[in-house]
Amino acid sequence: MILLIGDGTDDSMITAARNYQLGADGRFALDHLPFTGAMTTHGLKVGSGPDYPIAYVSDSAPTASGWSTGKKTVDGRLSQGPSTAANIAGKDYETVLEIYKKQGKLTGNVSTAELTDATPAAAASHINARACQGPADMANCQSALKSAGGKGSIAEQLVDNKVDVLLGGGKNRFGQTLPAGGTVLDYATAAKGYRAVDDKAGLDAITSLDGGPVLGLFSAGNMTPMYNPLVAAAPPGTGGADQKCTNADRGNQPDLSTMTAKAIELLDNEKGFFLQAESAMVDKQEHASDICGAIGDLVELDKAVKVALDFQKENPDTLIVVTGDHAHSTQIVGDGNGGRQTATLQTADGDPMTVAYSTAASGSNHTGSQIRVAASGPQAANVTGTIDQTDLFKTLLGRRPSTLSTTPAKPSKPVVALVSDRSITAKRLRSSGLRVSTNVAGATSVRVSLTKSGKTLTSKTLNRTGRTVRLTVSKKISGTVKVVVVARGPGGTTIKTTTARVKR
Ligand SMILES: [Mg+2]
Ligand SMILES: [Zn+2]
């Protein structure tokens, strides 16, 4: 199971990135996935419950918790239920990653943000506030402190959960000191057997999980986006009809597709694995009204989709799901058609495209539209139509078709259909006989008799499915006669009767 997330990646952002990188008629790998649907992403607001107010615009914490746990929760909260206030903990909900781990499968969690950021955190930690990323960030999560009997900060929980492959940014969070002394990173390596790496060369050198789980922390905070920023500004805006995005200097940081490929290589095993990989900076750069930063990391997400599809070709029992977590603010607008901040780029078509950000005078915020979800592989059709984020939970766990019982059904009594002539002359009964038709299921022997006043006049054995016979009686009789069919089978005996009148 490979889940690829573009944070803040909605159809508007996908279209802008596609126009820029491939042109209006281009298609990303994610556009080619065979099953595509729409997904609602709303969250809840804190309250007295159980009918919590809806948050029509939600953040990455409740949205990632939605697919991770199958349940809605409040803004800022990670894989834990709603409550009356942000600093009061709810009930912990088990995650997809934890369920797979319990089943003995390997697990991976990759992000280009800090590993303790909301999306990767929701996969393998439970805490009331997403800000409680390291042991020094616990002001709003007092009940989660280990000293208070809690599970600790997000960084501690990721390590305690022993996720087999953890790759991303956020070195500074893991460098924070624990109350008991030492950093989270020290704890991960000394107490949990993690092998730590901090650049692409270090990651390349790891070729199996035999030596223990892997913790790759490739930047102090979030990782560097693929493209240098182009930040929108109040109209007339920035950029221009010939403006192109430029590659950023990312130093020794691996990119998302490289981390995804390495995670798959390490996790691939006979029992299966679950990998969540997030292109996180699409969202972060949209928050900065940075169109180039967002485009570059969406293009990189698509490269990671290709990596997953290549693996699926060799391993067709792999389900790939590609989606976002919530909509964002990037809009493609007509020339001079408004927006509080705009930027213009030259697309792959050679034409100018203007994007606008309108949720704030500077910077930008999430929006509340449904977003795309696409999938390929076993059970991929479950993402089609309009689903909610929480519906993904069961799909990620691998919904299976119904199975039929292998216990043989208890045999039932034979079923007999019987029709006979209702009346006949005595003469005709002697010459050609009374016509009796039977149709029998579930019998091994069938016998039909003609009786009068309890005495058998004549009888015949039929084949086990019945047939049409004529019953003749040599004696001169008249009055009512009874046709009796006795069908015996493994489920019991069925007797069916009709009557006929014999006229003089
Ligand atoms: Mg995120
Ligand atoms: Zn965001």
Coordinates of C-alpha atoms and ligand atoms in Angstrom, one line a residue:
M1 CA 0.0 0.0 0.0
I2 CA 1.5 3.3 -1.1
L3 CA -0.2 6.5 -0.2
L4 CA 1.1 9.6 -1.9
I5 CA -0.1 13.0 -0.5
G6 CA 0.3 16.5 -1.9
D7 CA -0.4 18.8 1.0
G8 CA -2.7 21.6 -0.2
T9 CA -2.9 19.9 -3.6
D10 CA -6.3 20.6 -5.1
D11 CA -7.5 20.6 -8.7
S12 CA -6.7 24.3 -9.1
M13 CA -3.1 23.7 -8.0
I14 CA -2.8 20.6 -10.2
T15 CA -4.0 22.5 -13.2
A16 CA -1.6 25.5 -12.6
A17 CA 1.3 23.1 -12.2
R18 CA 0.3 21.1 -15.3
N19 CA -0.1 24.2 -17.4
Y20 CA 3.3 25.5 -16.4
Q21 CA 5.3 22.3 -16.6
L22 CA 3.6 20.4 -19.4
G23 CA 1.2 22.8 -21.1
A24 CA -2.6 22.9 -21.1
D25 CA -2.8 19.6 -23.1
G26 CA -0.2 17.8 -21.0
R27 CA -1.0 15.1 -18.5
F28 CA 0.7 14.1 -15.3
A29 CA 1.2 10.5 -14.2
L30 CA -1.4 11.2 -11.5
D31 CA -3.9 12.2 -14.3
H32 CA -3.5 8.8 -15.8
L33 CA -4.4 6.7 -12.8
P34 CA -7.4 4.6 -13.8
F35 CA -9.8 5.6 -11.0
T36 CA -10.4 9.2 -9.9
G37 CA -13.0 10.6 -7.5
A38 CA -13.8 13.7 -5.5
M39 CA -13.1 13.8 -1.7
T40 CA -14.6 16.0 0.9
T41 CA -12.2 17.2 3.6
H42 CA -14.1 19.1 6.3
G43 CA -13.1 18.8 10.0
L44 CA -14.8 19.7 13.3
K45 CA -14.5 22.5 15.8
V46 CA -14.0 22.0 19.5
G47 CA -17.3 22.1 21.5
S48 CA -19.4 20.3 24.0
G49 CA -20.3 17.5 21.5
P50 CA -21.5 15.1 20.4
D51 CA -22.7 17.3 17.6
Y52 CA -19.4 19.3 17.1
P53 CA -19.6 22.3 14.7
I54 CA -18.2 21.6 11.2
A55 CA -15.0 23.3 10.2
Y56 CA -15.6 23.9 6.5
V57 CA -12.0 24.8 6.0
S58 CA -9.7 22.5 7.9
D59 CA -6.0 22.0 8.4
S60 CA -3.6 19.1 7.8
A61 CA -4.1 17.6 11.3
P62 CA -7.8 16.6 11.2
T63 CA -7.6 15.8 7.4
A64 CA -4.6 13.4 7.7
S65 CA -6.3 12.0 10.9
G66 CA -9.4 11.4 8.7
W67 CA -7.7 8.9 6.4
S68 CA -5.4 7.6 9.1
T69 CA -8.2 6.7 11.6
G70 CA -11.5 6.8 9.6
K71 CA -12.9 9.4 12.0
K72 CA -13.3 13.2 12.0
T73 CA -11.6 15.3 14.6
V74 CA -11.0 19.0 15.4
D75 CA -8.6 21.4 13.9
G76 CA -5.0 21.0 15.0
R77 CA -5.5 17.5 16.4
L78 CA -3.7 14.3 15.5
S79 CA -5.4 10.9 15.4
Q80 CA -7.3 11.7 18.6
G81 CA -11.0 12.5 18.9
P82 CA -12.7 15.8 19.5
S83 CA -13.1 17.5 22.9
T84 CA -14.3 20.8 24.5
A85 CA -11.1 22.7 24.1
A86 CA -7.9 22.6 22.0
N87 CA -5.7 21.9 25.0
I88 CA -7.9 19.0 26.3
A89 CA -7.0 15.6 24.9
G90 CA -9.6 13.4 23.2
K91 CA -9.7 9.7 22.8
D92 CA -6.8 8.2 20.8
Y93 CA -7.8 6.5 17.5
E94 CA -5.7 3.7 16.1
T95 CA -4.1 4.5 12.7
V96 CA -3.7 2.7 9.4
L97 CA 0.1 2.6 9.9
E98 CA -0.4 1.1 13.4
I99 CA -2.8 -1.5 12.2
Y100 CA -0.4 -2.6 9.4
K101 CA 2.4 -2.7 11.9
K102 CA 0.3 -5.0 14.2
Q103 CA -0.2 -7.3 11.2
G104 CA 3.6 -7.7 10.9
K105 CA 4.0 -5.5 7.9
L106 CA 6.7 -3.0 7.5
T107 CA 5.9 0.7 7.6
G108 CA 7.3 3.9 6.2
N109 CA 6.6 7.6 6.7
V110 CA 8.2 10.1 4.3
S111 CA 7.7 13.9 4.1
T112 CA 9.4 17.0 2.7
A113 CA 8.2 18.9 5.8
E114 CA 9.5 18.3 9.3
L115 CA 8.7 14.6 10.1
T116 CA 6.8 16.0 13.1
D117 CA 4.6 18.2 10.9
A118 CA 0.9 17.4 10.9
T119 CA 0.6 15.0 7.9
P120 CA 3.4 12.6 8.8
A121 CA 2.5 13.0 12.5
A122 CA -1.1 11.8 12.1
A123 CA 0.1 8.5 10.6
A124 CA 1.9 7.4 13.8
S125 CA 1.2 9.7 16.8
H126 CA -1.8 10.8 18.9
I127 CA -1.8 14.3 20.5
N128 CA -4.3 17.1 21.1
A129 CA -2.3 19.8 19.4
R130 CA -0.1 19.6 16.3
A131 CA 2.3 22.2 17.6
C132 CA 3.6 19.8 20.2
Q133 CA 6.3 18.5 17.8
G134 CA 9.3 18.0 20.2
P135 CA 9.8 17.7 24.0
A136 CA 10.4 21.5 24.2
D137 CA 7.1 22.3 22.4
M138 CA 4.7 20.7 24.9
A139 CA 3.1 23.9 26.4
N140 CA -0.4 23.0 25.0
C141 CA -0.1 19.2 25.5
Q142 CA 0.5 18.8 29.2
S143 CA -1.5 15.6 29.5
A144 CA 0.6 14.1 26.7
L145 CA 3.9 14.5 28.7
K146 CA 5.4 11.1 29.6
S147 CA 5.8 12.4 33.1
A148 CA 2.0 12.8 33.2
G149 CA 1.5 9.3 31.9
G150 CA 1.1 10.4 28.2
K151 CA 2.8 9.2 25.1
G152 CA 5.2 12.2 24.8
S153 CA 5.8 14.7 22.0
I154 CA 5.2 13.8 18.3
A155 CA 9.0 13.2 17.7
E156 CA 9.1 10.8 20.7
Q157 CA 5.9 9.0 19.5
L158 CA 7.2 8.5 15.9
V159 CA 10.3 6.8 17.4
D160 CA 8.4 4.8 20.0
N161 CA 6.1 3.5 17.3
K162 CA 9.3 2.2 15.6
V163 CA 8.2 3.2 12.1
D164 CA 10.7 1.2 10.0
V165 CA 11.6 4.1 7.6
L166 CA 11.3 7.7 8.7
L167 CA 12.6 10.2 6.1
G168 CA 12.2 14.0 5.9
G169 CA 13.1 17.2 7.6
G170 CA 12.9 18.4 11.2
K171 CA 16.4 17.6 12.6
N172 CA 16.0 20.4 15.2
R173 CA 12.9 18.8 16.7
F174 CA 14.8 15.5 17.2
G175 CA 17.7 17.5 18.6
Q176 CA 15.5 18.8 21.5
T177 CA 16.4 17.5 24.9
L178 CA 14.2 15.0 26.7
P179 CA 13.3 15.6 30.4
A180 CA 15.3 12.4 31.3
G181 CA 18.4 13.9 29.4
G182 CA 19.7 13.3 25.9
T183 CA 18.0 14.3 22.7
V184 CA 15.2 12.5 20.9
L185 CA 17.7 11.5 18.3
D186 CA 20.0 10.0 21.0
Y187 CA 17.0 8.1 22.3
A188 CA 16.1 6.9 18.8
T189 CA 19.5 5.4 18.1
A190 CA 20.4 4.2 21.7
A191 CA 17.1 2.9 22.9
K192 CA 15.2 2.1 19.7
G193 CA 18.0 0.9 17.4
Y194 CA 17.5 3.6 14.7
R195 CA 20.3 4.3 12.2
A196 CA 20.4 8.0 11.6
V197 CA 21.4 9.6 8.3
D198 CA 21.4 13.3 7.4
D199 CA 22.2 13.6 3.7
K200 CA 21.5 11.9 0.3
A201 CA 24.9 10.0 0.4
G202 CA 24.0 8.6 3.8
L203 CA 20.6 7.5 2.6
D204 CA 22.1 5.9 -0.6
A205 CA 24.4 3.8 1.6
I206 CA 21.5 2.1 3.4
T207 CA 20.4 -0.9 1.3
S208 CA 18.3 -3.0 3.8
L209 CA 16.6 -2.8 7.1
D210 CA 18.6 -5.7 8.5
G211 CA 20.7 -3.3 10.6
G212 CA 17.6 -1.7 12.1
P213 CA 15.0 1.0 11.3
V214 CA 16.2 4.2 9.5
L215 CA 15.7 7.8 10.6
G216 CA 16.7 10.3 7.9
L217 CA 16.6 13.9 8.9
F218 CA 17.9 16.0 5.9
S219 CA 17.3 19.6 7.1
A220 CA 16.9 21.5 10.3
G221 CA 13.3 22.4 9.6
N222 CA 11.3 21.8 6.4
M223 CA 13.2 20.6 3.4
T224 CA 14.0 23.1 0.5
P225 CA 11.4 23.2 -2.3
M226 CA 12.5 22.2 -5.8
Y227 CA 12.1 25.6 -7.4
N228 CA 13.2 29.0 -6.1
P229 CA 10.3 31.1 -5.0
L230 CA 8.2 33.5 -7.1
V231 CA 6.0 35.3 -4.6
A232 CA 2.8 37.0 -5.7
A233 CA 2.2 40.6 -4.8
A234 CA -0.6 43.1 -4.9
P235 CA -1.6 43.9 -8.5
P236 CA 0.0 44.5 -11.0
G237 CA 1.7 41.5 -9.3
T238 CA 5.1 39.8 -9.9
G239 CA 6.7 37.7 -12.6
G240 CA 5.8 38.4 -16.2
A241 CA 4.9 36.9 -19.6
D242 CA 8.3 35.5 -20.0
Q243 CA 9.0 34.5 -16.4
K244 CA 10.2 30.9 -15.7
C245 CA 10.8 29.1 -12.4
T246 CA 14.4 28.2 -11.6
N247 CA 15.9 25.2 -9.8
A248 CA 16.7 25.7 -6.1
D249 CA 20.0 24.8 -4.6
R250 CA 19.0 22.0 -2.3
G251 CA 22.5 21.0 -1.1
N252 CA 22.7 17.4 -0.1
Q253 CA 19.0 16.9 0.5
P254 CA 17.4 14.0 -1.3
D255 CA 14.2 14.9 -3.3
L256 CA 10.8 13.3 -2.6
S257 CA 11.0 10.8 -5.5
T258 CA 14.5 9.6 -4.3
M259 CA 13.2 9.2 -0.7
T260 CA 10.1 7.4 -2.0
A261 CA 12.2 5.0 -4.2
K262 CA 14.5 4.3 -1.2
A263 CA 11.6 3.7 1.2
I264 CA 10.0 1.2 -1.2
E265 CA 13.4 -0.6 -1.8
L266 CA 13.8 -0.9 2.0
L267 CA 10.2 -1.8 2.8
D268 CA 9.6 -4.3 0.0
N269 CA 9.1 -7.8 1.6
E270 CA 6.9 -10.9 1.3
K271 CA 4.5 -9.8 4.0
G272 CA 3.8 -6.4 2.5
F273 CA 4.2 -2.8 3.6
F274 CA 2.5 0.5 4.1
L275 CA 4.2 3.7 3.0
Q276 CA 2.9 7.2 3.3
A277 CA 4.9 9.8 1.4
E278 CA 4.1 13.5 1.4
S279 CA 5.0 16.4 -0.9
A280 CA 4.5 18.8 2.0
M281 CA 5.9 22.1 0.5
V282 CA 3.1 22.5 -2.1
D283 CA 1.0 23.7 0.9
K284 CA 3.8 25.6 2.6
Q285 CA 4.7 27.6 -0.5
E286 CA 1.0 28.3 -1.2
H287 CA 0.9 29.8 2.3
A288 CA 3.8 32.0 1.2
S289 CA 1.9 32.9 -2.1
D290 CA 4.9 31.3 -3.8
I291 CA 3.7 29.9 -7.1
C292 CA 7.0 28.5 -8.3
G293 CA 7.7 26.7 -5.0
A294 CA 4.3 25.1 -5.1
I295 CA 4.6 24.0 -8.7
G296 CA 8.0 22.5 -8.3
D297 CA 7.0 20.3 -5.4
L298 CA 3.8 19.2 -7.2
V299 CA 5.9 18.2 -10.2
E300 CA 8.1 16.3 -7.8
L301 CA 5.0 14.6 -6.2
D302 CA 4.2 13.3 -9.7
K303 CA 7.7 11.9 -10.1
A304 CA 7.1 10.0 -6.9
V305 CA 3.8 8.7 -8.4
K306 CA 5.9 7.4 -11.3
V307 CA 8.3 5.6 -8.9
A308 CA 5.3 4.0 -7.2
L309 CA 3.8 3.0 -10.6
D310 CA 7.1 1.4 -11.7
F311 CA 7.1 -0.7 -8.5
Q312 CA 3.4 -1.6 -9.2
K313 CA 4.3 -2.9 -12.6
E314 CA 6.5 -5.6 -11.0
N315 CA 4.2 -6.0 -8.0
P316 CA 0.6 -5.8 -9.3
D317 CA -0.8 -6.5 -5.8
T318 CA 0.2 -2.9 -4.8
L319 CA -2.6 -0.3 -4.2
I320 CA -1.5 3.2 -5.0
V321 CA -3.6 6.1 -3.7
V322 CA -2.7 9.7 -4.7
T323 CA -4.5 12.6 -3.1
G324 CA -4.3 15.9 -1.2
D325 CA -5.4 16.7 2.3
H326 CA -7.4 20.0 1.8
A327 CA -7.8 22.7 -0.9
H328 CA -5.8 25.8 -1.0
S329 CA -5.8 29.3 -2.3
T330 CA -4.1 29.2 -5.7
Q331 CA -6.5 30.3 -8.5
I332 CA -5.8 30.6 -12.2
V333 CA -7.3 33.9 -13.2
G334 CA -7.9 35.8 -16.5
D335 CA -5.5 38.7 -17.3
G336 CA -6.2 41.6 -14.9
N337 CA -9.1 39.7 -13.3
G338 CA -8.5 40.5 -9.7
G339 CA -6.9 38.7 -6.8
R340 CA -5.3 40.4 -3.8
Q341 CA -1.9 39.1 -4.9
T342 CA -1.0 37.9 -8.4
A343 CA 2.0 36.4 -10.2
T344 CA 2.4 35.6 -13.9
L345 CA 4.5 32.9 -15.5
Q346 CA 5.2 31.6 -19.0
T347 CA 3.8 28.1 -19.3
A348 CA 5.1 25.2 -21.4
D349 CA 2.7 26.4 -24.1
G350 CA 4.8 29.6 -24.3
D351 CA 1.9 31.6 -23.1
P352 CA 1.4 33.7 -19.9
M353 CA -0.7 32.3 -17.0
T354 CA -1.6 34.5 -14.0
V355 CA -2.4 33.0 -10.6
A356 CA -4.1 34.9 -7.8
Y357 CA -4.2 34.5 -4.0
S358 CA -7.2 36.2 -2.4
T359 CA -7.6 34.9 1.1
A360 CA -5.2 37.5 2.6
A361 CA -3.3 40.7 1.8
S362 CA -0.1 38.9 2.2
G363 CA 0.5 35.1 2.6
S364 CA -2.4 32.8 1.9
N365 CA -4.7 30.3 3.6
H366 CA -6.5 27.0 3.0
T367 CA -9.9 26.8 1.4
G368 CA -12.8 24.4 1.8
S369 CA -13.4 22.7 -1.6
Q370 CA -13.5 19.0 -2.2
I371 CA -10.3 17.7 -3.7
R372 CA -9.1 14.9 -6.1
V373 CA -8.4 11.4 -5.1
A374 CA -6.9 8.9 -7.6
A375 CA -5.9 5.3 -7.3
S376 CA -4.5 2.3 -9.2
G377 CA -4.3 -1.3 -8.1
P378 CA -6.5 -3.8 -6.1
Q379 CA -9.7 -2.1 -4.8
A380 CA -8.7 1.2 -6.4
A381 CA -12.3 1.7 -7.6
N382 CA -13.3 2.5 -4.0
V383 CA -12.1 6.1 -4.6
T384 CA -14.5 6.9 -7.4
G385 CA -17.6 9.1 -7.1
T386 CA -17.7 11.5 -4.2
I387 CA -16.2 10.1 -1.0
D388 CA -15.1 11.6 2.3
Q389 CA -11.6 11.5 3.5
T390 CA -12.6 9.1 6.3
D391 CA -13.8 6.6 3.7
L392 CA -10.2 6.2 2.6
F393 CA -9.4 4.5 5.9
K394 CA -10.9 1.2 4.9
T395 CA -9.6 1.4 1.3
L396 CA -6.1 2.0 2.6
L397 CA -6.5 -1.1 4.8
G398 CA -7.3 -3.1 1.7
R399 CA -11.1 -3.7 1.4
R400 CA -11.7 -7.2 0.2
P401 CA -14.6 -8.7 -1.8
S402 CA -17.2 -10.6 0.2
T403 CA -16.3 -14.3 0.6
L404 CA -18.7 -17.2 0.5
S405 CA -18.8 -19.7 3.3
T406 CA -16.8 -22.9 2.7
T407 CA -19.0 -24.9 5.1
P408 CA -21.4 -27.0 2.9
A409 CA -25.0 -26.0 3.3
K410 CA -27.3 -28.4 5.2
P411 CA -29.3 -30.3 2.5
S412 CA -33.0 -29.3 2.4
K413 CA -36.0 -31.5 1.8
P414 CA -36.9 -32.3 -1.8
V415 CA -39.1 -29.8 -3.6
V416 CA -42.0 -31.3 -5.5
A417 CA -44.3 -29.7 -8.1
L418 CA -47.3 -31.9 -9.0
V419 CA -50.1 -31.6 -11.6
S420 CA -52.6 -34.2 -12.6
D421 CA -55.9 -34.5 -14.6
R422 CA -58.7 -33.3 -12.4
S423 CA -61.2 -35.7 -13.8
I424 CA -61.3 -38.8 -16.0
T425 CA -63.8 -41.4 -17.1
A426 CA -63.5 -44.9 -15.7
K427 CA -63.1 -46.3 -19.2
R428 CA -60.3 -44.0 -20.0
L429 CA -58.6 -44.7 -16.6
R430 CA -58.4 -48.3 -17.7
S431 CA -57.3 -47.7 -21.3
S432 CA -54.9 -44.7 -21.4
G433 CA -54.6 -43.8 -17.7
L434 CA -54.6 -40.6 -15.5
R435 CA -51.9 -38.1 -16.6
V436 CA -49.6 -37.0 -13.7
S437 CA -46.7 -34.5 -14.2
T438 CA -44.1 -34.1 -11.5
N439 CA -41.0 -31.9 -11.3
V440 CA -38.7 -32.7 -8.4
A441 CA -35.5 -31.1 -7.0
G442 CA -33.3 -32.5 -4.2
A443 CA -34.5 -36.1 -4.3
T444 CA -32.7 -39.4 -4.9
S445 CA -35.9 -41.4 -5.4
V446 CA -39.4 -40.5 -6.5
R447 CA -42.4 -42.7 -6.4
V448 CA -46.0 -41.8 -7.6
S449 CA -49.1 -43.8 -6.5
L450 CA -52.8 -43.7 -7.1
T451 CA -54.8 -44.6 -4.0
K452 CA -58.5 -44.8 -3.1
S453 CA -59.7 -44.9 0.5
G454 CA -56.1 -45.5 1.7
K455 CA -55.5 -48.5 -0.6
T456 CA -52.9 -48.4 -3.4
L457 CA -54.4 -49.0 -6.8
T458 CA -51.1 -48.7 -8.8
S459 CA -47.7 -47.0 -8.4
K460 CA -44.6 -46.2 -10.5
T461 CA -41.0 -45.3 -9.8
L462 CA -39.9 -42.1 -11.5
N463 CA -36.5 -40.7 -12.1
R464 CA -35.2 -38.3 -9.4
T465 CA -36.3 -35.1 -11.2
G466 CA -39.8 -36.5 -11.9
R467 CA -41.5 -36.7 -15.3
T468 CA -45.0 -37.1 -16.9
V469 CA -46.5 -40.6 -16.6
R470 CA -50.0 -42.1 -17.1
L471 CA -51.4 -44.3 -14.3
T472 CA -53.8 -47.0 -15.5
V473 CA -56.0 -49.1 -13.2
S474 CA -57.5 -52.4 -14.5
K475 CA -60.3 -52.5 -11.9
K476 CA -63.6 -50.8 -12.5
I477 CA -63.6 -47.9 -10.0
S478 CA -65.4 -44.6 -9.6
G479 CA -65.3 -41.6 -7.2
T480 CA -62.4 -39.6 -5.8
V481 CA -58.9 -41.0 -6.2
K482 CA -55.7 -39.5 -4.7
V483 CA -52.4 -39.0 -6.5
V484 CA -49.5 -39.4 -4.0
V485 CA -45.9 -38.4 -4.8
V486 CA -43.2 -39.5 -2.3
A487 CA -39.8 -37.9 -2.9
R488 CA -36.9 -39.0 -0.7
G489 CA -33.6 -37.2 -0.5
P490 CA -30.6 -36.5 1.8
G491 CA -32.6 -33.7 3.4
G492 CA -35.7 -35.8 4.2
T493 CA -38.9 -36.9 2.6
T494 CA -41.5 -34.8 0.9
I495 CA -45.1 -36.1 0.2
K496 CA -47.3 -34.2 -2.1
T497 CA -50.9 -35.1 -3.2
T498 CA -53.7 -34.1 -5.5
T499 CA -57.1 -35.6 -6.2
A500 CA -59.0 -36.6 -9.3
R501 CA -62.6 -37.6 -10.0
V502 CA -63.3 -40.8 -11.8
K503 CA -66.6 -40.7 -13.6
R504 CA -68.7 -43.7 -14.5
Ligands
MG1 MG 1.5 18.3 5.4
ZN2 ZN -1.4 24.5 5.1

